[in-house]
Amino acid sequence: MQMLGLCDMLLDAATNRPLSDAAPAQLEKSAAARRLILRSREPISSVHVICRGWAATSEYLRNGRRQILPFALPGDLVCASLFADVSRYNVEAVTRVNYRSFDRAALCVATRTRPDLVDLITRLAASQMERIAELAVDLGRRSAAQRVARLILSLMERLEKSGMVRDQAFNFPLRQTHIADALGLTTPYVNQVLNTFRRKGLISFEKRSLTVLDAPRLRAMID
Amino acid sequence: MQMLGLCDMLLDAATNRPLSDAAPAQLEKSAAARRLILRSREPISSVHVICRGWAATSEYLRNGRRQILPFALPGDLVCASLFADVSRYNVEAVTRVNYRSFDRAALCVATRTRPDLVDLITRLAASQMERIAELAVDLGRRSAAQRVARLILSLMERLEKSGMVRDQAFNFPLRQTHIADALGLTTPYVNQVLNTFRRKGLISFEKRSLTVLDAPRLRAMID
DNA sequence: CGTAAAATTGAGCTGTCTCAATCAATGTGG
DNA sequence: CCACATTGATTGAGACAGCTCAATTTTACG
């Protein structure tokens, strides 16, 4: 009973469906913007799924620099919590974030009776891995402008899948610091790149809402 | 029977144990240096495990640039073959490589009766993911010298685990091109960094064998 | 032993960073 | 609901890490 409930909830959460009646609302936790959802070195006992808002998984280096790994959007697993027993990363809320936590041991058990759950977790893990690998390629071999273009386009694609894009526009809560730290750049330079994009009529940006004005040309910049 | 055999073989392969009698030698495939083990866009039906030699998973961009993801050493799964149905990467042999392929469908089935197999695969997937994430951090936020230092040290650590390091020395088949493409650099610059390391007495290098002369100082360079 | 692959070197250049100062926006407490 | 406090955006001048493009030498190998 309980396992099935948990399993369905994970399915709901990961497919970004609203809470089913079976899943009482109080199970959803919340974190204000900039709060940590998961701390580096913290032991992990459950897997988190983002329901609302954006989160950033990141590592801080001793010299104070930060690298952000792919952002977690609604419907995403928090990858830092997927396999490791102790988190190697911080996961911090970019906006206010609602999320649900699923006990890992219970998930493991549920796995035995629900093959679809295994599929789901496998698929989610696979797309996590793919996104991190793509990030590595970007960081290693693409210019600043290409990285920014790719970030914008990939966020748009991901949001489109859950119907969060209208008329090429979507809510874009990232600060330039987030962009810089996600793409291995500095804020002043990100600023410069974004302004170039605006000047060229590729994107526009107002009130935390980003519009992609010319997706084809933006895509053409990559490679 | 067959499943158990397959499962044991994967366990053997991934723990870098020699072939057990149960696993006939002819199951081990081989690829000469520079040959592709897996081609980008190729459909994947089996998971490959490296038994001998080094392999590089990489993506080629349209502009001819290449990014290498973490190298696969003996005992490693080829990560490109782990979850995706179609490969997004090339996997090419750096040296002559011996490897074994395990049918994914069969593995899935074997999974039901062998919980240790699930553990193994999970653990292997987790360490793949961790390595790619570390690479992303290196590429985004560390200097060329730091990246090279980290590559050397992390390869050494990985090889130590399977007893392939003696007196701080190990076989190092990578060309400077591999290092450059793995670390988002160019060959001339890699050359310069390596020479600096030699001049400083941090490493030495002869006949494809690399010796870490001063691990503490090399480690101290990082962060 | 000849040929292809890899390493080395150097001069000049450029993408991106640093540092610092200023300005705008956003949130908060009274 | 305003004034301050904090956080984020913008700008500019100068610096440098790492790149480009050859040319040359060395090494590996059939």
Coordinates of C-alpha atoms (C1' of nucleotides) in Angstrom, one line a residue:
Chain A
M1 CA 0.0 0.0 0.0
Q2 CA 2.4 2.5 1.2
M3 CA 5.0 1.6 -1.4
L4 CA 2.5 1.9 -4.2
G5 CA 1.6 5.3 -2.9
L6 CA 5.1 6.4 -2.8
C7 CA 5.8 5.0 -6.2
D8 CA 2.8 6.7 -7.8
M9 CA 3.8 9.9 -6.1
L10 CA 7.3 9.7 -7.6
L11 CA 5.8 9.1 -11.0
D12 CA 3.4 12.1 -10.5
A13 CA 6.2 14.3 -9.4
A14 CA 8.6 13.4 -12.1
T15 CA 6.1 13.8 -14.8
N16 CA 5.3 17.1 -13.3
R17 CA 1.7 16.3 -12.7
P18 CA -0.2 18.1 -9.9
L19 CA -0.7 16.4 -6.6
S20 CA -3.0 13.5 -6.7
D21 CA -5.6 13.2 -3.9
A22 CA -3.6 10.2 -2.6
A23 CA -0.7 12.4 -1.9
P24 CA -1.4 14.8 0.9
A25 CA -0.1 18.3 0.3
Q26 CA 1.9 18.4 3.5
L27 CA 4.4 16.0 1.9
E28 CA 5.6 18.8 -0.3
K29 CA 8.5 20.7 1.3
S30 CA 9.4 24.2 0.5
A31 CA 12.6 26.3 0.4
A32 CA 12.9 30.0 0.0
A33 CA 15.1 31.4 -2.7
R34 CA 18.8 31.0 -1.9
R35 CA 18.2 28.5 0.8
L36 CA 20.0 25.2 0.6
I37 CA 17.9 22.1 -0.1
L38 CA 20.9 19.8 0.3
R39 CA 24.3 20.6 1.8
S40 CA 27.6 19.3 0.6
R41 CA 28.8 16.4 2.8
E42 CA 25.3 15.9 4.2
P43 CA 24.3 12.2 4.4
I44 CA 21.5 11.5 1.9
S45 CA 18.6 9.2 2.8
S46 CA 16.1 10.3 0.2
V47 CA 15.7 11.4 -3.3
H48 CA 14.3 14.8 -4.0
V49 CA 12.1 15.8 -6.9
I50 CA 11.4 19.4 -7.7
C51 CA 7.7 20.3 -8.0
R52 CA 7.9 24.0 -8.4
G53 CA 10.7 26.5 -9.0
W54 CA 14.3 26.1 -10.0
A55 CA 17.3 24.7 -8.1
A56 CA 21.0 24.7 -8.7
T57 CA 23.4 21.9 -7.9
S58 CA 26.9 23.3 -7.3
E59 CA 30.3 22.8 -6.0
Y60 CA 32.3 25.5 -4.3
L61 CA 36.1 25.3 -4.7
R62 CA 38.5 26.4 -2.0
N63 CA 39.4 29.6 -3.9
G64 CA 35.8 30.6 -3.7
R65 CA 34.8 29.8 -7.2
R66 CA 31.6 28.0 -7.9
Q67 CA 30.6 25.6 -10.6
I68 CA 26.9 25.0 -11.1
L69 CA 25.9 21.7 -12.7
P70 CA 22.7 21.5 -14.7
F71 CA 19.8 23.3 -13.2
A72 CA 16.9 21.3 -11.8
L73 CA 13.5 22.3 -13.1
P74 CA 10.1 21.2 -12.1
G75 CA 9.8 17.4 -12.6
D76 CA 13.6 16.9 -12.2
L77 CA 15.3 14.6 -9.8
V78 CA 18.0 16.3 -7.8
C79 CA 20.9 14.4 -9.2
A80 CA 23.1 14.9 -6.2
S81 CA 20.7 12.8 -4.2
L82 CA 20.3 10.0 -6.7
F83 CA 23.1 7.6 -6.0
A84 CA 25.6 8.9 -3.4
D85 CA 25.2 8.2 0.3
V86 CA 26.8 11.6 1.1
S87 CA 26.2 14.6 -1.0
R88 CA 29.2 16.0 -2.8
Y89 CA 27.3 19.1 -3.9
N90 CA 25.2 21.9 -2.6
V91 CA 21.7 22.1 -4.0
E92 CA 20.3 25.6 -3.5
A93 CA 17.0 27.1 -4.4
V94 CA 17.2 29.7 -7.2
T95 CA 13.6 30.7 -6.7
R96 CA 11.3 29.5 -4.0
V97 CA 11.2 25.8 -4.5
N98 CA 8.6 23.2 -3.7
Y99 CA 9.9 19.6 -3.7
R100 CA 9.2 16.2 -2.5
S101 CA 11.5 13.7 -0.8
F102 CA 11.3 10.0 -1.3
D103 CA 13.0 7.6 1.1
R104 CA 15.6 5.8 -0.9
A105 CA 15.3 2.5 1.0
A106 CA 11.6 2.5 0.4
L107 CA 12.1 3.3 -3.3
C108 CA 14.5 0.3 -3.5
V109 CA 11.8 -1.9 -2.1
A110 CA 9.1 -0.5 -4.3
T111 CA 11.4 -1.2 -7.2
R112 CA 10.8 -5.0 -6.8
T113 CA 7.1 -4.8 -7.5
R114 CA 7.0 -2.0 -9.9
P115 CA 9.1 -2.4 -13.1
D116 CA 7.8 0.9 -14.4
L117 CA 9.5 2.6 -11.4
V118 CA 12.8 1.1 -12.5
D119 CA 12.3 2.4 -16.0
L120 CA 11.5 5.8 -14.7
I121 CA 14.5 6.1 -12.5
T122 CA 16.7 4.7 -15.2
R123 CA 15.4 7.2 -17.6
L124 CA 15.8 10.1 -15.2
A125 CA 19.3 9.0 -14.3
A126 CA 20.1 8.7 -18.0
S127 CA 18.9 12.2 -18.8
Q128 CA 20.9 13.6 -15.8
M129 CA 24.0 12.0 -17.1
E130 CA 23.4 13.2 -20.6
R131 CA 22.9 16.8 -19.4
I132 CA 26.1 16.8 -17.4
A133 CA 28.0 15.4 -20.3
E134 CA 26.6 18.1 -22.6
L135 CA 27.7 20.6 -20.1
A136 CA 31.2 19.2 -20.1
V137 CA 31.3 19.5 -23.8
D138 CA 30.1 23.1 -23.7
L139 CA 32.6 24.0 -21.0
G140 CA 35.5 22.3 -22.8
R141 CA 34.9 23.2 -26.4
R142 CA 32.5 26.1 -26.9
S143 CA 32.8 29.8 -26.7
A144 CA 31.1 32.0 -24.2
A145 CA 28.4 33.1 -26.7
Q146 CA 27.8 29.5 -27.7
R147 CA 27.4 28.4 -24.1
V148 CA 24.9 31.1 -23.3
A149 CA 22.9 30.3 -26.5
R150 CA 22.9 26.6 -25.6
L151 CA 21.8 27.3 -22.0
I152 CA 18.9 29.4 -23.1
L153 CA 17.8 27.0 -25.8
S154 CA 18.1 23.9 -23.6
L155 CA 16.2 25.5 -20.8
M156 CA 13.5 26.5 -23.2
E157 CA 13.3 23.0 -24.6
R158 CA 13.0 21.5 -21.1
L159 CA 10.3 23.9 -20.1
E160 CA 8.4 23.4 -23.3
K161 CA 8.0 19.7 -22.4
S162 CA 6.1 20.7 -19.3
G163 CA 4.1 23.5 -21.1
M164 CA 5.9 26.3 -19.4
V165 CA 6.6 28.3 -22.6
R166 CA 4.1 30.6 -24.3
D167 CA 4.9 32.4 -27.5
Q168 CA 8.6 31.6 -27.2
A169 CA 8.6 33.3 -23.7
F170 CA 9.2 31.8 -20.4
N171 CA 9.9 32.7 -16.8
F172 CA 13.7 33.1 -16.3
P173 CA 14.7 33.5 -12.7
L174 CA 18.4 33.1 -13.2
R175 CA 20.7 35.9 -12.1
Q176 CA 23.8 36.6 -14.2
T177 CA 25.8 35.0 -11.4
H178 CA 24.0 31.8 -11.9
I179 CA 24.6 31.9 -15.7
A180 CA 28.3 32.7 -15.1
D181 CA 28.8 29.9 -12.6
A182 CA 26.9 27.4 -14.7
L183 CA 29.0 28.3 -17.8
G184 CA 32.4 28.8 -16.3
L185 CA 32.4 32.6 -17.1
T186 CA 32.3 35.8 -15.1
T187 CA 29.3 38.1 -14.6
P188 CA 30.7 41.1 -16.5
Y189 CA 31.3 38.9 -19.5
V190 CA 27.9 37.2 -19.3
N191 CA 26.4 40.6 -19.2
Q192 CA 28.3 41.6 -22.3
V193 CA 27.2 38.5 -24.2
L194 CA 23.5 38.9 -23.2
N195 CA 23.6 42.5 -24.3
T196 CA 25.0 41.4 -27.7
F197 CA 22.2 39.0 -28.0
R198 CA 19.7 41.7 -27.2
R199 CA 21.2 44.1 -29.6
K200 CA 21.2 41.5 -32.3
G201 CA 17.5 40.9 -31.7
L202 CA 18.0 37.3 -30.6
I203 CA 16.4 37.6 -27.3
S204 CA 14.5 40.0 -25.1
F205 CA 14.3 40.2 -21.4
E206 CA 12.0 42.0 -19.0
K207 CA 10.5 41.4 -15.6
R208 CA 12.2 38.0 -15.2
S209 CA 10.7 36.8 -18.5
L210 CA 12.9 35.8 -21.4
T211 CA 11.7 35.7 -24.9
V212 CA 13.6 34.0 -27.7
L213 CA 13.0 36.3 -30.7
D214 CA 15.0 34.4 -33.2
A215 CA 15.5 30.8 -32.3
P216 CA 16.9 29.7 -35.7
R217 CA 19.6 32.4 -35.6
L218 CA 20.4 31.5 -32.0
R219 CA 20.7 27.9 -32.9
A220 CA 22.9 28.7 -35.8
M221 CA 25.4 30.3 -33.5
I222 CA 26.2 26.9 -32.0
D223 CA 29.0 25.0 -33.7
Chain B
M1 CA 22.2 -20.8 -15.9
Q2 CA 23.1 -18.5 -18.7
M3 CA 22.0 -15.4 -16.8
L4 CA 24.0 -16.3 -13.8
G5 CA 27.0 -16.9 -16.0
L6 CA 26.5 -13.5 -17.6
C7 CA 26.1 -11.8 -14.3
D8 CA 29.2 -13.3 -12.8
M9 CA 31.1 -12.3 -15.9
L10 CA 30.0 -8.8 -15.5
L11 CA 31.0 -8.9 -11.9
D12 CA 34.4 -10.3 -12.9
A13 CA 34.9 -7.8 -15.6
A14 CA 33.9 -4.8 -13.6
T15 CA 36.1 -5.8 -10.6
N16 CA 38.9 -6.3 -13.1
R17 CA 39.4 -9.9 -12.2
P18 CA 40.9 -12.3 -14.8
L19 CA 38.6 -14.5 -16.9
S20 CA 37.0 -17.2 -14.8
D21 CA 36.9 -20.6 -16.4
A22 CA 33.2 -20.3 -16.8
A23 CA 33.8 -17.4 -19.3
P24 CA 35.3 -18.6 -22.5
A25 CA 38.1 -16.4 -23.8
Q26 CA 36.5 -15.9 -27.1
L27 CA 33.9 -13.7 -25.5
E28 CA 36.5 -11.0 -25.2
K29 CA 36.5 -8.7 -28.1
S30 CA 39.5 -6.6 -29.1
A31 CA 40.1 -3.3 -30.9
A32 CA 43.4 -1.9 -32.1
A33 CA 44.5 1.5 -31.0
R34 CA 42.5 4.3 -32.6
R35 CA 39.7 2.0 -33.7
L36 CA 36.2 2.8 -32.7
I37 CA 34.6 0.5 -30.2
L38 CA 31.3 2.4 -30.5
R39 CA 30.2 4.9 -33.1
S40 CA 28.1 8.0 -32.4
R41 CA 24.5 7.4 -33.6
E42 CA 24.9 3.7 -33.5
P43 CA 22.1 1.8 -31.8
I44 CA 23.2 0.1 -28.6
S45 CA 22.1 -3.3 -27.5
S46 CA 24.9 -4.2 -25.1
V47 CA 26.9 -2.7 -22.3
H48 CA 30.7 -2.8 -22.8
V49 CA 33.2 -3.4 -20.1
I50 CA 36.9 -2.7 -20.6
C51 CA 39.2 -5.6 -19.7
R52 CA 42.5 -4.3 -20.9
G53 CA 43.7 -1.0 -22.3
W54 CA 42.3 2.5 -22.3
A55 CA 39.4 3.9 -24.2
A56 CA 38.1 7.5 -24.8
T57 CA 34.5 8.5 -25.0
S58 CA 34.2 11.6 -27.1
E59 CA 32.0 14.0 -29.0
Y60 CA 33.1 15.7 -32.2
L61 CA 31.6 19.1 -32.9
R62 CA 30.9 20.4 -36.3
N63 CA 33.8 22.8 -36.2
G64 CA 36.1 19.8 -35.9
R65 CA 36.8 20.2 -32.2
R66 CA 36.6 17.2 -29.9
Q67 CA 35.7 16.8 -26.3
I68 CA 36.7 13.7 -24.5
L69 CA 34.7 12.6 -21.5
P70 CA 36.4 10.6 -18.7
F71 CA 38.7 7.9 -20.0
A72 CA 37.6 4.3 -19.5
L73 CA 40.2 2.1 -17.8
P74 CA 40.2 -1.6 -17.2
G75 CA 37.2 -2.5 -15.2
D76 CA 35.2 0.4 -16.3
L77 CA 31.8 0.3 -18.0
V78 CA 31.7 2.3 -21.3
C79 CA 29.3 5.0 -20.0
A80 CA 28.0 5.8 -23.5
S81 CA 26.5 2.3 -23.6
L82 CA 25.0 2.3 -20.2
F83 CA 21.5 3.8 -20.6
A84 CA 21.0 5.3 -24.1
D85 CA 19.4 3.3 -26.9
V86 CA 21.5 5.2 -29.4
S87 CA 25.0 6.3 -28.7
R88 CA 25.6 10.0 -28.6
Y89 CA 29.4 9.5 -28.5
N90 CA 32.2 7.8 -30.1
V91 CA 34.2 5.4 -28.0
E92 CA 37.7 4.9 -29.4
A93 CA 40.5 2.7 -28.3
V94 CA 43.5 4.7 -27.0
T95 CA 45.7 1.6 -26.8
R96 CA 44.7 -1.8 -28.0
V97 CA 41.7 -2.6 -26.0
N98 CA 40.1 -5.9 -24.9
Y99 CA 36.5 -5.6 -23.8
R100 CA 33.4 -7.7 -23.2
S101 CA 29.9 -6.9 -24.3
F102 CA 26.9 -7.8 -22.2
D103 CA 23.5 -7.9 -23.8
R104 CA 21.4 -5.3 -22.1
A105 CA 18.1 -7.1 -22.3
A106 CA 19.7 -10.2 -20.7
L107 CA 21.2 -8.0 -18.0
C108 CA 17.8 -6.6 -17.2
V109 CA 16.4 -10.0 -16.8
A110 CA 19.4 -11.1 -14.7
T111 CA 18.7 -8.1 -12.5
R112 CA 15.5 -9.7 -11.2
T113 CA 17.3 -12.6 -9.6
R114 CA 20.6 -11.0 -8.6
P115 CA 20.3 -8.0 -6.4
D116 CA 24.1 -7.8 -6.2
L117 CA 24.0 -7.0 -9.9
V118 CA 21.7 -4.1 -9.4
D119 CA 24.1 -2.8 -6.7
L120 CA 27.0 -3.2 -9.0
I121 CA 25.4 -1.4 -11.9
T122 CA 24.2 1.4 -9.7
R123 CA 27.6 1.8 -8.2
L124 CA 29.2 1.9 -11.6
A125 CA 26.7 4.3 -12.9
A126 CA 27.2 6.5 -9.9
S127 CA 30.9 6.7 -10.3
Q128 CA 30.5 7.4 -14.0
M129 CA 28.3 10.3 -13.1
E130 CA 30.6 11.6 -10.4
R131 CA 33.5 11.5 -12.8
I132 CA 31.7 13.5 -15.5
A133 CA 30.6 16.0 -12.9
E134 CA 34.1 16.4 -11.7
L135 CA 35.2 17.0 -15.2
A136 CA 32.6 19.7 -15.7
V137 CA 33.9 21.4 -12.5
D138 CA 37.5 21.2 -13.8
L139 CA 36.6 22.6 -17.2
G140 CA 34.5 25.3 -15.8
R141 CA 36.5 26.5 -12.9
R142 CA 40.1 25.3 -12.9
S143 CA 43.2 26.6 -14.8
A144 CA 45.1 24.5 -17.3
A145 CA 47.8 23.5 -14.9
Q146 CA 45.2 22.4 -12.3
R147 CA 43.3 20.4 -14.9
V148 CA 46.4 18.5 -16.0
A149 CA 47.4 17.9 -12.3
R150 CA 43.9 16.6 -11.6
L151 CA 43.9 14.3 -14.6
I152 CA 47.2 12.8 -13.7
L153 CA 46.3 12.3 -10.1
S154 CA 42.9 10.9 -10.8
L155 CA 44.2 8.4 -13.3
M156 CA 46.8 7.3 -10.8
E157 CA 44.2 6.8 -8.1
R158 CA 42.0 4.8 -10.4
L159 CA 44.9 2.6 -11.5
E160 CA 46.1 2.1 -8.0
K161 CA 42.8 0.5 -7.2
S162 CA 43.5 -2.2 -9.6
G163 CA 47.1 -2.5 -8.6
M164 CA 48.5 -0.9 -11.8
V165 CA 50.8 1.5 -10.1
R166 CA 54.2 0.6 -8.8
D167 CA 56.5 3.1 -7.1
Q168 CA 54.3 6.0 -8.1
A169 CA 54.8 5.0 -11.7
F170 CA 52.3 3.7 -14.2
N171 CA 51.7 3.1 -17.9
F172 CA 50.5 6.3 -19.5
P173 CA 49.4 5.8 -23.1
L174 CA 47.7 9.1 -23.6
R175 CA 49.0 11.4 -26.4
Q176 CA 49.0 15.1 -25.8
T177 CA 46.1 15.3 -28.1
H178 CA 44.1 13.2 -25.8
I179 CA 45.0 15.3 -22.8
A180 CA 44.2 18.5 -24.7
D181 CA 40.8 17.2 -25.9
A182 CA 40.0 15.8 -22.4
L183 CA 40.8 19.1 -20.7
G184 CA 39.5 21.6 -23.2
L185 CA 43.0 22.8 -24.1
T186 CA 45.3 22.8 -27.1
T187 CA 48.3 20.5 -27.7
P188 CA 50.9 23.2 -27.6
Y189 CA 49.6 24.5 -24.3
V190 CA 49.4 21.0 -22.8
N191 CA 53.0 20.5 -23.9
Q192 CA 54.0 23.7 -22.1
V193 CA 52.2 22.7 -18.9
L194 CA 53.7 19.2 -18.9
N195 CA 57.2 20.6 -19.4
T196 CA 56.7 23.0 -16.5
F197 CA 55.7 20.0 -14.4
R198 CA 58.8 18.2 -15.4
R199 CA 61.1 21.2 -14.8
K200 CA 59.6 21.6 -11.4
G201 CA 60.3 18.0 -10.6
L202 CA 56.6 17.1 -10.2
I203 CA 56.5 14.3 -12.7
S204 CA 58.8 12.4 -15.1
F205 CA 57.9 10.7 -18.2
E206 CA 59.7 8.2 -20.4
K207 CA 58.8 5.3 -22.6
R208 CA 55.0 5.8 -22.1
S209 CA 55.5 5.5 -18.4
L210 CA 54.7 8.3 -16.1
T211 CA 56.1 8.8 -12.6
V212 CA 54.6 11.1 -10.1
L213 CA 57.7 12.4 -8.3
D214 CA 56.0 14.8 -5.9
A215 CA 52.4 13.9 -5.3
P216 CA 51.9 16.3 -2.4
R217 CA 53.1 19.3 -4.3
L218 CA 51.0 18.2 -7.3
R219 CA 48.0 18.0 -5.1
A220 CA 48.7 21.3 -3.6
M221 CA 48.4 23.0 -7.0
I222 CA 44.8 22.1 -7.1
D223 CA 42.5 24.8 -5.6
Chain C
dC1 C1' 64.6 2.6 -43.6
dG2 C1' 61.0 5.4 -44.8
dT3 C1' 56.7 7.4 -43.5
dA4 C1' 53.2 8.8 -40.6
dA5 C1' 52.2 10.4 -36.0
dA6 C1' 53.5 13.0 -32.1
dA7 C1' 56.1 16.5 -29.6
dT8 C1' 58.3 20.8 -29.5
dT9 C1' 59.0 25.7 -30.3
dG10 C1' 58.0 30.6 -31.1
dA11 C1' 55.7 34.9 -32.4
dG12 C1' 51.7 37.2 -32.3
dC13 C1' 47.0 37.6 -31.0
dT14 C1' 42.3 37.4 -28.8
dG15 C1' 38.7 36.0 -25.7
dT16 C1' 37.8 36.3 -21.4
dC17 C1' 39.2 37.9 -16.8
dT18 C1' 40.2 41.3 -12.9
dC19 C1' 39.3 44.9 -10.4
dA20 C1' 36.7 48.7 -9.3
dA21 C1' 33.3 51.9 -9.5
dT22 C1' 28.5 53.1 -10.4
dC23 C1' 23.8 52.5 -11.0
dA24 C1' 19.4 49.9 -10.7
dA25 C1' 16.3 46.9 -8.6
dT26 C1' 14.5 44.4 -5.0
dG27 C1' 13.2 43.3 -0.5
dT28 C1' 12.6 44.6 4.5
dG29 C1' 11.6 46.7 8.8
dG30 C1' 9.5 50.4 10.9
Chain D
dC1 C1' 4.1 52.6 2.3
dC2 C1' 8.6 54.8 2.5
dA3 C1' 13.7 54.7 3.2
dC4 C1' 17.3 52.0 3.8
dA5 C1' 20.1 47.9 2.9
dT6 C1' 21.2 44.4 0.1
dT7 C1' 21.6 42.2 -4.0
dG8 C1' 22.2 42.4 -8.9
dA9 C1' 23.4 44.8 -13.4
dT10 C1' 26.3 47.6 -16.1
dT11 C1' 30.5 49.8 -17.6
dG12 C1' 35.4 50.4 -18.6
dA13 C1' 40.5 50.1 -18.7
dG14 C1' 44.0 47.1 -18.5
dA15 C1' 46.0 42.4 -18.1
dC16 C1' 46.9 37.7 -19.1
dA17 C1' 45.9 32.8 -19.9
dG18 C1' 45.6 30.1 -23.4
dC19 C1' 44.9 30.1 -28.6
dT20 C1' 46.5 30.1 -33.7
dC21 C1' 49.3 29.0 -37.0
dA22 C1' 53.3 27.4 -38.7
dA23 C1' 57.7 25.4 -38.9
dT24 C1' 60.8 21.9 -37.1
dT25 C1' 62.4 18.0 -34.7
dT26 C1' 61.6 13.7 -32.6
dT27 C1' 59.5 9.3 -32.1
dA28 C1' 57.0 5.2 -33.4
dC29 C1' 56.2 1.7 -36.5
dG30 C1' 55.2 -1.4 -40.7

